[in-house]
Amino acid sequence: MRAEFRVWHDQGDLYHIMFDQATKQRYRVDSFPIANQLINQMMQAILPLLKAKDLTHLFFHNAYYLEIGENFIIIRLIYV
């Protein structure tokens, strides 16, 4: 299972977003029911960790979640 999201920056806050296919408008994604439980848990955990470590000055662009076994996940954050 894998999932990919854009990371949106808004006045010191970070959150996952996707884009509506019809309207092209962005919308916030706090959970992703289609994905499995581990990906949803990591989605809830990773961005607060980045904010707590004061890494919001880095411009994170994408977050990729790849589950590669039971209870094992790779999270790749792309920043520019």
Coordinates of C-alpha atoms in Angstrom, one line a residue:
M1 CA 0.0 0.0 0.0
R2 CA 1.2 3.5 -0.8
A3 CA -0.1 7.0 -0.6
E4 CA 1.2 10.4 -1.8
F5 CA 0.2 13.8 -0.7
R6 CA 1.3 17.4 -1.2
V7 CA 2.3 19.2 2.0
W8 CA 0.7 22.6 2.4
H9 CA 2.2 25.4 4.5
D10 CA -0.1 27.9 6.1
Q11 CA 1.1 30.4 8.7
G12 CA 3.5 28.0 10.4
D13 CA 1.1 25.0 10.1
L14 CA 1.7 22.0 7.9
Y15 CA -0.9 19.6 6.6
H16 CA -1.5 17.1 3.8
I17 CA -3.6 18.1 0.8
M18 CA -5.0 16.6 -2.3
F19 CA -6.6 18.3 -5.3
D20 CA -10.2 17.7 -6.4
Q21 CA -10.1 16.2 -9.9
A22 CA -13.1 18.2 -11.2
T23 CA -12.4 21.6 -9.7
K24 CA -8.7 21.5 -9.2
Q25 CA -9.2 23.0 -5.8
R26 CA -7.0 21.8 -3.0
Y27 CA -8.5 20.2 0.1
R28 CA -7.0 19.3 3.4
V29 CA -6.5 15.6 4.2
D30 CA -6.1 14.7 7.9
S31 CA -6.9 11.0 7.3
F32 CA -7.2 8.8 4.3
P33 CA -9.7 5.9 4.9
I34 CA -8.7 4.2 1.6
A35 CA -5.2 3.6 3.0
N36 CA -4.4 1.1 5.7
Q37 CA -4.2 1.8 9.4
L38 CA -0.4 2.2 9.5
I39 CA -0.4 4.9 6.8
N40 CA -3.1 6.8 8.6
Q41 CA -1.2 6.5 11.9
M42 CA 1.9 7.9 10.3
M43 CA 0.0 10.7 8.6
Q44 CA -1.2 11.8 12.0
A45 CA 2.3 11.5 13.5
I46 CA 4.8 12.9 11.1
L47 CA 3.7 16.5 10.5
P48 CA 3.3 17.3 14.2
L49 CA 6.9 15.9 14.7
L50 CA 8.2 18.3 12.1
K51 CA 6.4 21.2 13.7
A52 CA 7.7 20.2 17.1
K53 CA 11.3 20.1 15.8
D54 CA 10.8 23.6 14.3
L55 CA 11.5 22.3 10.8
T56 CA 8.6 24.3 9.3
H57 CA 11.2 26.7 7.7
L58 CA 12.0 23.9 5.3
F59 CA 9.6 23.9 2.4
F60 CA 8.2 20.4 2.4
H61 CA 6.6 19.7 -0.9
N62 CA 5.5 16.1 -0.9
A63 CA 5.0 13.2 1.6
Y64 CA 5.2 9.6 0.3
Y65 CA 4.1 6.7 2.5
L66 CA 5.0 3.2 1.5
E67 CA 4.1 0.2 3.6
I68 CA 6.6 -2.6 2.8
G69 CA 5.5 -5.2 5.3
E70 CA 3.4 -5.6 8.4
N71 CA 4.1 -2.7 10.7
F72 CA 7.0 -1.4 8.5
I73 CA 6.7 1.8 6.5
I74 CA 9.0 4.1 4.6
I75 CA 8.2 7.8 4.7
R76 CA 9.9 10.0 2.2
L77 CA 9.6 13.8 2.5
I78 CA 10.5 16.0 -0.4
Y79 CA 11.6 19.5 0.3
V80 CA 13.0 22.3 -1.8

